mmCIF file of C-alpha atoms and ligand atoms in Angstrom:
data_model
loop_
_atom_site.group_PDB
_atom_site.id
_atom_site.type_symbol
_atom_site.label_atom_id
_atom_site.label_comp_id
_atom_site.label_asym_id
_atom_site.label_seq_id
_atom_site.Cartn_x
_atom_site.Cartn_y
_atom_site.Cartn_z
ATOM 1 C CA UNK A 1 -12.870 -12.306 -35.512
ATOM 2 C CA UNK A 2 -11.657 -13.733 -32.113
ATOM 3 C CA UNK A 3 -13.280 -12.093 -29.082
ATOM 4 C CA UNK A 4 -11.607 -12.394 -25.775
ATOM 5 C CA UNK A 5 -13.574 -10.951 -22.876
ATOM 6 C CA UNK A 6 -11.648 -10.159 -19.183
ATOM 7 C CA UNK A 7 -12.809 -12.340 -16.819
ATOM 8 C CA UNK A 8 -14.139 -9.696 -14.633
ATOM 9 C CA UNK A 9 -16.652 -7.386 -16.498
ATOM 10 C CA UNK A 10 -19.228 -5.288 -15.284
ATOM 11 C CA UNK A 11 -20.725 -4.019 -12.233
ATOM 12 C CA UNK A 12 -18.065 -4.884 -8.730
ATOM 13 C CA UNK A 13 -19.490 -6.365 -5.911
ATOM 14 C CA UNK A 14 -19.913 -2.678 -4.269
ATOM 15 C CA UNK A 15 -21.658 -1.237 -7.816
ATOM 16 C CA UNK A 16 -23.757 -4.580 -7.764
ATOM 17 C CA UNK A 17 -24.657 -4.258 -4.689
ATOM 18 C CA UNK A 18 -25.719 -0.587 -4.441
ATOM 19 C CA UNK A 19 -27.387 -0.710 -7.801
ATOM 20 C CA UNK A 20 -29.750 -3.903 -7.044
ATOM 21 C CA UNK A 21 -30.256 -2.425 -3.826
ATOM 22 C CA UNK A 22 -31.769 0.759 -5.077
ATOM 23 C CA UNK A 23 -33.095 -0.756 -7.850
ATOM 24 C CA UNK A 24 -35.630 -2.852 -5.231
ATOM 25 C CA UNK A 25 -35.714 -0.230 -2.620
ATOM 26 C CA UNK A 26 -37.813 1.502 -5.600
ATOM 27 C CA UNK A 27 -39.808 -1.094 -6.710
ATOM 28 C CA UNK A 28 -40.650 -2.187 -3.315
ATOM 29 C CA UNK A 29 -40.926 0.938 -1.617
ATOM 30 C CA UNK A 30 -44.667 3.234 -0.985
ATOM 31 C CA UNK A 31 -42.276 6.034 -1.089
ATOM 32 C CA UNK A 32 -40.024 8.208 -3.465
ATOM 33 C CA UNK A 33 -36.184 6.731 -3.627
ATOM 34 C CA UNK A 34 -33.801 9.358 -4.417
ATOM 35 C CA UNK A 35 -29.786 9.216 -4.472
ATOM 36 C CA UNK A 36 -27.727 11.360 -3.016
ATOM 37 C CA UNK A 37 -25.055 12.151 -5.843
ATOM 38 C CA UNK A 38 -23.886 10.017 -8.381
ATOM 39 C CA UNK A 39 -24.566 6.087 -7.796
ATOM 40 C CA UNK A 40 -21.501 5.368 -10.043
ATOM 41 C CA UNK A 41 -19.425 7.316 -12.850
ATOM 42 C CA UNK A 42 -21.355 5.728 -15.622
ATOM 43 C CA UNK A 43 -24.123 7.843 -17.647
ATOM 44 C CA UNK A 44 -25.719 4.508 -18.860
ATOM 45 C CA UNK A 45 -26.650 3.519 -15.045
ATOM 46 C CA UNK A 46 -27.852 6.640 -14.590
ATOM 47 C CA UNK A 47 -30.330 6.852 -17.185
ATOM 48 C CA UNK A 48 -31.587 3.815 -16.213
ATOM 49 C CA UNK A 49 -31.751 4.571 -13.072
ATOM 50 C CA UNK A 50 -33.948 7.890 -13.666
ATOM 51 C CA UNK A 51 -36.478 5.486 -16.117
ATOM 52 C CA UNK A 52 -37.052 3.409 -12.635
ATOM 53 C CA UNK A 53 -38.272 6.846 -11.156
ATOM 54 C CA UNK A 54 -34.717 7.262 -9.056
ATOM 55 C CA UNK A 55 -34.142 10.566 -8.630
ATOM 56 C CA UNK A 56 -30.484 11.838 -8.040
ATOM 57 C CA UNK A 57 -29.919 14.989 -5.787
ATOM 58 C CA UNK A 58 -26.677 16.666 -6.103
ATOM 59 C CA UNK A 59 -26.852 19.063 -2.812
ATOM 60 C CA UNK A 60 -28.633 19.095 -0.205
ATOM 61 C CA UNK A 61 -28.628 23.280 0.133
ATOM 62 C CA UNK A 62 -32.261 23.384 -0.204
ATOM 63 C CA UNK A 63 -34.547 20.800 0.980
ATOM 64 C CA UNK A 64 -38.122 20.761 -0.721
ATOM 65 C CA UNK A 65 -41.075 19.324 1.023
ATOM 66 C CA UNK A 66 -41.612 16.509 -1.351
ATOM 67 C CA UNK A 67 -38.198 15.123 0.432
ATOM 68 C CA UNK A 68 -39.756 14.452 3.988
ATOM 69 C CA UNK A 69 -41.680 11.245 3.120
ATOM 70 C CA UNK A 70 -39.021 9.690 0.780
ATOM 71 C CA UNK A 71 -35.862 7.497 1.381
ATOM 72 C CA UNK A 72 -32.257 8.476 0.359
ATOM 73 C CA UNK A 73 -29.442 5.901 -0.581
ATOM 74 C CA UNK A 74 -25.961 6.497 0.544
ATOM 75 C CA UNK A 75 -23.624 6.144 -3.304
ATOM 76 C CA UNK A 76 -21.009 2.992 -3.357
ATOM 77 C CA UNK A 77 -18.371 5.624 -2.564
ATOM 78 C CA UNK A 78 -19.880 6.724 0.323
ATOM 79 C CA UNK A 79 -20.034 10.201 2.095
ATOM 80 C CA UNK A 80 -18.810 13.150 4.614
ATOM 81 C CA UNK A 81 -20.093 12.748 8.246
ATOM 82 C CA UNK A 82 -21.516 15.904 7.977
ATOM 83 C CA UNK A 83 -23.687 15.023 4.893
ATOM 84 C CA UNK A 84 -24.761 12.064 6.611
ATOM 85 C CA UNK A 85 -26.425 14.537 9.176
ATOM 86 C CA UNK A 86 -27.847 16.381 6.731
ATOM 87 C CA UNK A 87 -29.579 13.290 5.038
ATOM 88 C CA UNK A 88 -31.528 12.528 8.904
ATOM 89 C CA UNK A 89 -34.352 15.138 7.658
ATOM 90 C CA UNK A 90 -35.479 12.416 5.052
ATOM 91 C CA UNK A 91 -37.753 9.619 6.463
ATOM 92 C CA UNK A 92 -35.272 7.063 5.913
ATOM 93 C CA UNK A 93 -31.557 6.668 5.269
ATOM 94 C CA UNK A 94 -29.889 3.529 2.810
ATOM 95 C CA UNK A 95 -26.488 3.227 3.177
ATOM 96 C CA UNK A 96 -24.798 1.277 0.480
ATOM 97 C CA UNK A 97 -21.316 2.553 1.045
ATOM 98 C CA UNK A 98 -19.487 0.053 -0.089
ATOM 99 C CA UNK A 99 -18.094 -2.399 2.893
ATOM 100 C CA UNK A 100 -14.351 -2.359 1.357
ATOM 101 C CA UNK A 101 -14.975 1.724 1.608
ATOM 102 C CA UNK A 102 -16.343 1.358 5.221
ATOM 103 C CA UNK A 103 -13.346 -0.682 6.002
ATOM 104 C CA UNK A 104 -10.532 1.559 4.724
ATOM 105 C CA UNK A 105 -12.302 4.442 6.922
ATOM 106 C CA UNK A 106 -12.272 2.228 9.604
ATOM 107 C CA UNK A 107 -8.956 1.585 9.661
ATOM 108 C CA UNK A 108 -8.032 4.942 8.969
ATOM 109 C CA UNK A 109 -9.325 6.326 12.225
ATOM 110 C CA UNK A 110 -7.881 3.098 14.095
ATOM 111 C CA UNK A 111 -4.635 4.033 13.085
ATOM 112 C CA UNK A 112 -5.393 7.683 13.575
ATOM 113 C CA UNK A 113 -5.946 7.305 17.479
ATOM 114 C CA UNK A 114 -2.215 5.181 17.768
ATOM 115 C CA UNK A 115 -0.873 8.052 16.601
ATOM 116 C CA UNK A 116 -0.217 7.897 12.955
ATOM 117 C CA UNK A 117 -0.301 11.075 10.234
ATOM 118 C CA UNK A 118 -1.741 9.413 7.186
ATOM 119 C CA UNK A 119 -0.897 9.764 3.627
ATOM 120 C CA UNK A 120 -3.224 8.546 1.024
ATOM 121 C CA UNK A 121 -2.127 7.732 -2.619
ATOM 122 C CA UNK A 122 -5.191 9.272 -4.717
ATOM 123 C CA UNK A 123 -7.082 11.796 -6.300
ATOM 124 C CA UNK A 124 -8.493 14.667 -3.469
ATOM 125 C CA UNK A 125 -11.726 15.286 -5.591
ATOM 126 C CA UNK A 126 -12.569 11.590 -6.009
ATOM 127 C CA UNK A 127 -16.086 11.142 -3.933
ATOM 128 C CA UNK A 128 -14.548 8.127 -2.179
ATOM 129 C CA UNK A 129 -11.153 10.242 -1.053
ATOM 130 C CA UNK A 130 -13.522 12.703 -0.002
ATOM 131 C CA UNK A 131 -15.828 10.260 1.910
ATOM 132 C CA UNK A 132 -12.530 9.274 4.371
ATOM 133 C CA UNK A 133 -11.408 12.494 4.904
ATOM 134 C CA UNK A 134 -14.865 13.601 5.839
ATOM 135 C CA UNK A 135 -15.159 10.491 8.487
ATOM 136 C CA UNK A 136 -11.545 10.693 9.694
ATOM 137 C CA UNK A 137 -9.833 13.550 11.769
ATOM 138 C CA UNK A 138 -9.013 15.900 8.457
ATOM 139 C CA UNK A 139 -5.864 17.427 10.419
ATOM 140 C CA UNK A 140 -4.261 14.032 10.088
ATOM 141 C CA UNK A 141 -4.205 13.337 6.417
ATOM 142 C CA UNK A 142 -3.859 14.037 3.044
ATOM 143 C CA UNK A 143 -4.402 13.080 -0.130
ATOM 144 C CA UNK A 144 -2.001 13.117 -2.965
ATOM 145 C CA UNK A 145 -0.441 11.749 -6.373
ATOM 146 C CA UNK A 146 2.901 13.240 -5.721
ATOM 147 C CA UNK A 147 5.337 12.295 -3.227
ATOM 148 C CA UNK A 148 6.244 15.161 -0.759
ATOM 149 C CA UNK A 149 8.690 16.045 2.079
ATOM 150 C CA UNK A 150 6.774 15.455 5.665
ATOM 151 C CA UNK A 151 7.792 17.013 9.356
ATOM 152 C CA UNK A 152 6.114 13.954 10.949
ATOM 153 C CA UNK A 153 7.973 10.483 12.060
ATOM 154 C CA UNK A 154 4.976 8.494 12.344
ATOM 155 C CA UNK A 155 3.755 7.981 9.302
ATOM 156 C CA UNK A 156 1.005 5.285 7.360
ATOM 157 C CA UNK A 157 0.223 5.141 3.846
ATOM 158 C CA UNK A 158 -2.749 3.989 2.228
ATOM 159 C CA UNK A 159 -4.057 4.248 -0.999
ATOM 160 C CA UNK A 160 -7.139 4.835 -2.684
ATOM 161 C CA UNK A 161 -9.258 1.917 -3.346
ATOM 162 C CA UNK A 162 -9.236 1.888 -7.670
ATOM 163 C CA UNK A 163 -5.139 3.435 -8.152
ATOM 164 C CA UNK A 164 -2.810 1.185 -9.649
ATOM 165 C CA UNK A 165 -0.242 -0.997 -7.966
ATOM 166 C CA UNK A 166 2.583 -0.024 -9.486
ATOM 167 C CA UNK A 167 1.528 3.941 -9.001
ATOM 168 C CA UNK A 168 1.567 2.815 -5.676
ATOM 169 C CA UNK A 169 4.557 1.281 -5.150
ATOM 170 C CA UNK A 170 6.531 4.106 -6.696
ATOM 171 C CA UNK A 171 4.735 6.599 -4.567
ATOM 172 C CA UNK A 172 5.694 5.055 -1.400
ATOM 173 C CA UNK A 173 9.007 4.148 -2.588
ATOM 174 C CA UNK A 174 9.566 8.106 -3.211
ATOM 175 C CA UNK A 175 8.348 8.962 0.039
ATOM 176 C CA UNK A 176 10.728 7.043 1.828
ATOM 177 C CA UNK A 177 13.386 7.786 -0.215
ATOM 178 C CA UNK A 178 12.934 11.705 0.461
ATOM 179 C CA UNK A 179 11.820 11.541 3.943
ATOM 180 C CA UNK A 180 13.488 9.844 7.275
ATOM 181 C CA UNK A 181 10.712 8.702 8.949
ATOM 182 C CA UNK A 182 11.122 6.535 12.361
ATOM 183 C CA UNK A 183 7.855 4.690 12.265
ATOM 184 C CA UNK A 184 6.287 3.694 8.856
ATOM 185 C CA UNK A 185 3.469 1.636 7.950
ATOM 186 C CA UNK A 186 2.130 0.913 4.355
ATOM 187 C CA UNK A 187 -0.698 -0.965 3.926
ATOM 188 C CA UNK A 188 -2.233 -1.573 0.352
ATOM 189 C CA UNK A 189 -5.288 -0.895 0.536
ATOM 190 C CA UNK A 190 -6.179 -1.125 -3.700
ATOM 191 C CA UNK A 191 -9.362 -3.309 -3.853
ATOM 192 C CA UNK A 192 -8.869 -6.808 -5.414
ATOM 193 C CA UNK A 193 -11.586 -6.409 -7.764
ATOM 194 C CA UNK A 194 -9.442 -3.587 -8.857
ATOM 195 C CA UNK A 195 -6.441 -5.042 -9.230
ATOM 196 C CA UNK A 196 -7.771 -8.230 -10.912
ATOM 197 C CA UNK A 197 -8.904 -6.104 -13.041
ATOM 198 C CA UNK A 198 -5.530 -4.708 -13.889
ATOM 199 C CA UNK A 199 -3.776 -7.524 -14.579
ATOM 200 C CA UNK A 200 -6.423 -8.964 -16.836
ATOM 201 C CA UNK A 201 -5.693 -5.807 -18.716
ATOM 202 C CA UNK A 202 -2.072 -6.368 -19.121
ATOM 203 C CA UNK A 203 -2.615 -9.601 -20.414
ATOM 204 C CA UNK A 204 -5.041 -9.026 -22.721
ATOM 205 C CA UNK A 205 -3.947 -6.262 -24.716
ATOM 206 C CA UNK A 206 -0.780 -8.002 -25.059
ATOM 207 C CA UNK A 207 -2.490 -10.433 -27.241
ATOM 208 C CA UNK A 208 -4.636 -8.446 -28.705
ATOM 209 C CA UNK A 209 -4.661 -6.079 -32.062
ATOM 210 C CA UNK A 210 -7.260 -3.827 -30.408
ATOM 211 C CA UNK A 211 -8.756 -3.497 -27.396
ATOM 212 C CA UNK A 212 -12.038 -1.866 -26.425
ATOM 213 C CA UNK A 213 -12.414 -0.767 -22.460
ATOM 214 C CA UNK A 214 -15.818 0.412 -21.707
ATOM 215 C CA UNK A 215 -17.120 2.588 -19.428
ATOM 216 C CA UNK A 216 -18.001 5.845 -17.990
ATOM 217 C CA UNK A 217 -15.011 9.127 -18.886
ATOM 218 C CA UNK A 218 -15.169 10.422 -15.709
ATOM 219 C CA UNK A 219 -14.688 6.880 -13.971
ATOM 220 C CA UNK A 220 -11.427 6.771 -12.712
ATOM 221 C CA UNK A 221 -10.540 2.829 -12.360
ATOM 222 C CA UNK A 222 -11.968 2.505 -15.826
ATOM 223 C CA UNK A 223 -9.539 5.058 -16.947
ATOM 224 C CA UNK A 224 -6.747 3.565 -15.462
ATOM 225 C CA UNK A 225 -7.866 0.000 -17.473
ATOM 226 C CA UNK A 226 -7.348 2.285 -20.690
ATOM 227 C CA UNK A 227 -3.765 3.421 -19.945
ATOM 228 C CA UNK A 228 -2.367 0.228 -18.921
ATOM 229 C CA UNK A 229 -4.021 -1.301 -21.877
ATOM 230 C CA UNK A 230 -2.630 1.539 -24.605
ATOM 231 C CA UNK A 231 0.867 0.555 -23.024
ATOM 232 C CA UNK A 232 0.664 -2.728 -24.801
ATOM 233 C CA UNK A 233 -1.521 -2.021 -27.499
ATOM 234 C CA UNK A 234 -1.807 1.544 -29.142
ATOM 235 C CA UNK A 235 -4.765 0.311 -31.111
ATOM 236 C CA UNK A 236 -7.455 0.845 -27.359
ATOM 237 C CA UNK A 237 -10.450 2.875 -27.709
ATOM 238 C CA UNK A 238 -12.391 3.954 -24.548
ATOM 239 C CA UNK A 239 -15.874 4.206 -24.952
ATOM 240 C CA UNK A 240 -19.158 4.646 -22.992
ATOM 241 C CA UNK A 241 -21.189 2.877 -25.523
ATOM 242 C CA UNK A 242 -20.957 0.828 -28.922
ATOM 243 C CA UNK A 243 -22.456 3.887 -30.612
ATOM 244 C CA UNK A 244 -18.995 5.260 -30.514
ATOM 245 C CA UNK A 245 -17.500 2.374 -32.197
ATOM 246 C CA UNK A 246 -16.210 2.715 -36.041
ATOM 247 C CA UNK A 247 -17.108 0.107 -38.630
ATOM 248 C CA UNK A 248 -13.246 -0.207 -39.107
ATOM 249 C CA UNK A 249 -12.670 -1.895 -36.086
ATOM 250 C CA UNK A 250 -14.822 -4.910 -37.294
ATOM 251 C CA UNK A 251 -11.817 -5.628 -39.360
ATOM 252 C CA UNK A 252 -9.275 -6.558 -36.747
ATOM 253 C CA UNK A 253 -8.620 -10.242 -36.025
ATOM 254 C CA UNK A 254 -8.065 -10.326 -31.962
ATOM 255 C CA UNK A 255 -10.355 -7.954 -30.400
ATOM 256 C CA UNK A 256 -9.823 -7.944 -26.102
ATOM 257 C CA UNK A 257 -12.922 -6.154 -24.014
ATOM 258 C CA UNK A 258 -12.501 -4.753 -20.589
ATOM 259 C CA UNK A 259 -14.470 -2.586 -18.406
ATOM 260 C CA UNK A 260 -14.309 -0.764 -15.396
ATOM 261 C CA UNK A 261 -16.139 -1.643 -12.409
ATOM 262 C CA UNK A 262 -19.305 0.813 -12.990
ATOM 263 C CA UNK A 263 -19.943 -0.694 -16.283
ATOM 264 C CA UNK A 264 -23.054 -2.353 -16.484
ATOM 265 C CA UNK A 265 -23.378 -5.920 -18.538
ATOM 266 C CA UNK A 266 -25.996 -4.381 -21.157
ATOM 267 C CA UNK A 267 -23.148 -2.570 -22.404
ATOM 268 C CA UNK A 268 -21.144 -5.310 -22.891
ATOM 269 C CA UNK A 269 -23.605 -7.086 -24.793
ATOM 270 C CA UNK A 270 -24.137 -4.284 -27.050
ATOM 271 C CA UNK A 271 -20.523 -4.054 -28.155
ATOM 272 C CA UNK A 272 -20.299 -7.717 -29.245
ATOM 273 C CA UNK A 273 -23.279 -7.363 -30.561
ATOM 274 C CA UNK A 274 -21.670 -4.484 -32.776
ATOM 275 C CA UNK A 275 -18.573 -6.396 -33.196
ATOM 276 C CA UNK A 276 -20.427 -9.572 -34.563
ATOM 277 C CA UNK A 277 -22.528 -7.306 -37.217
ATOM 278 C CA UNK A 278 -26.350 -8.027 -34.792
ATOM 279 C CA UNK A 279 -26.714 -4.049 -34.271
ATOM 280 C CA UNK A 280 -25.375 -1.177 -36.009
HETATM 281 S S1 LIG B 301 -14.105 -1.121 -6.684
HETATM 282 FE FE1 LIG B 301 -13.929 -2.306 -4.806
HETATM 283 S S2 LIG B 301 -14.025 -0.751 -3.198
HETATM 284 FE FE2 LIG B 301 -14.814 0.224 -5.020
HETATM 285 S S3 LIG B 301 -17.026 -0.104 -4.948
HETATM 286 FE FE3 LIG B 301 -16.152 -1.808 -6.105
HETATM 287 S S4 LIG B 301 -15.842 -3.467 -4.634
HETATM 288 FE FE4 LIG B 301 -16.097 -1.540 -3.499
#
């Protein structure tokens, strides 16, 4: 069996660089390291996370006393201004918000104050859509897949960060197709690791007789890896782990792997090591 591997796998630099950074923060730190949500979409980064003693907190409506001594890291995806003020009652604050996140809020509110109603090409309940509109003014944007009629002239669109190009050409396409706006600006603001990612995906599973994409089901960029690969090959599975592998797919010549960008590299290694017959 030939294996072909994208050439981008595992953690992005954001995921890298929030996971190592908790990952020391605990073993260097006197005092408890908790996480405020979900560090990535990935159950496997979790659980090891939790076996390093890293607690995750999912709200912040109560606040036990075993909080006040501890640190809390800020999640790749970042967070609402308002739970950032919430977070100042623990004795210290991490923030790994990604700096590719940081930026696209940044230029959102830039292009806020010259006067610009923004409209953002993703999903409203994705942490990192709700991150910008909880640092931006909320009266001047929204998020959405589908393309809509707007009363406003000045208009930017953005996307979110992991959507897919072409998604995102179409989308702004439609909206200026249906709409007759005087002042438009669209800036793409898909992160490369993202889009790399994509096209390694195209290219793959059109050589391939089966492709495997790993990675977390309620990670959204690894999701979108899946459907651009089952476009080319029908033959894709999507899977957190080997464990969900079949024997039968040991018997196909051209395997391809991809993963999304909260897939960590054990989980790589354990699906080749499943494909080559080392684990079972
Ligand atoms: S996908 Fe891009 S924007 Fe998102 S966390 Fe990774 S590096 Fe940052």
């Amino acid at each position: 069996m030939e294996i072909k591997i994208a050439k981008k796998t595992g953690f992005c630099y954001g995921v890298d660089r929030a996971f190592n950074g908790v990952k020391t923060l605990a073993k260097e730190s006197k005092e408890k390291v908790y996480i405020y949500g979900e560090l990535v979409h990935n159950k496997e980064v979790i659980k090891n996370l939790s076996e390093s003693g890293i607690e995750k907190i999912d709200n912040l409506k109560e606040f036990p006393q075993k909080y006040e001594n501890s640190t809390v890291v800020i999640r790749a995806h970042g967070i609402p201004k308002k739970e950032r003020e919430q977070l100042k009652k623990f004795k210290k604050v991490v923030d790994m918000t990604c700096p590719i996140v940081q930026n696209l809020v940044d230029y959102t509110n830039d292009v806020q104050l010259k006067g610009y109603y923004i409209v953002v090409y993703g999903k409203t309940n994705h942490p990192e859509m709700i991150c910008l509109k909880g640092n931006v003014d909320e009266k001047k944007i929204n998020i959405t897949l589908e393309p809509y009629k707007l009363n406003t002239n000045k208009i930017c669109i953005i996307s979110q960060t992991t959507v897919d190009n072409d998604s995102f050409k179409k989308f702004y396409m439609k909206m200026m197709e249906i709409n007759n706006f005087s002042d438009i600006i669209i800036k793409n603001t898909i992160c490369k690791e993202t889009s790399f990612r994509e096209e390694e995906a195209k290219k793959l599973s059109k050589w391939a007789e089966c492709v495997i994409v790993i990675g977390g089901k309620n990670s959204s960029n690894t999701r979108k890896l899946y459907n651009i690969s089952l476009e080319h090959c029908k033959n894709t599975h999507y899977v957190e782990n080997y464990k969900e592998l079949s024997e039968n797919i040991k018997n196909n010549e051209k395997v391809a792997i991809l993963t999304g960008s909260s897939t960590p590299q054990w989980s790589i290694k354990d699906v080749v090591d499943f494909l080559k017959g080392n684990i079972s």
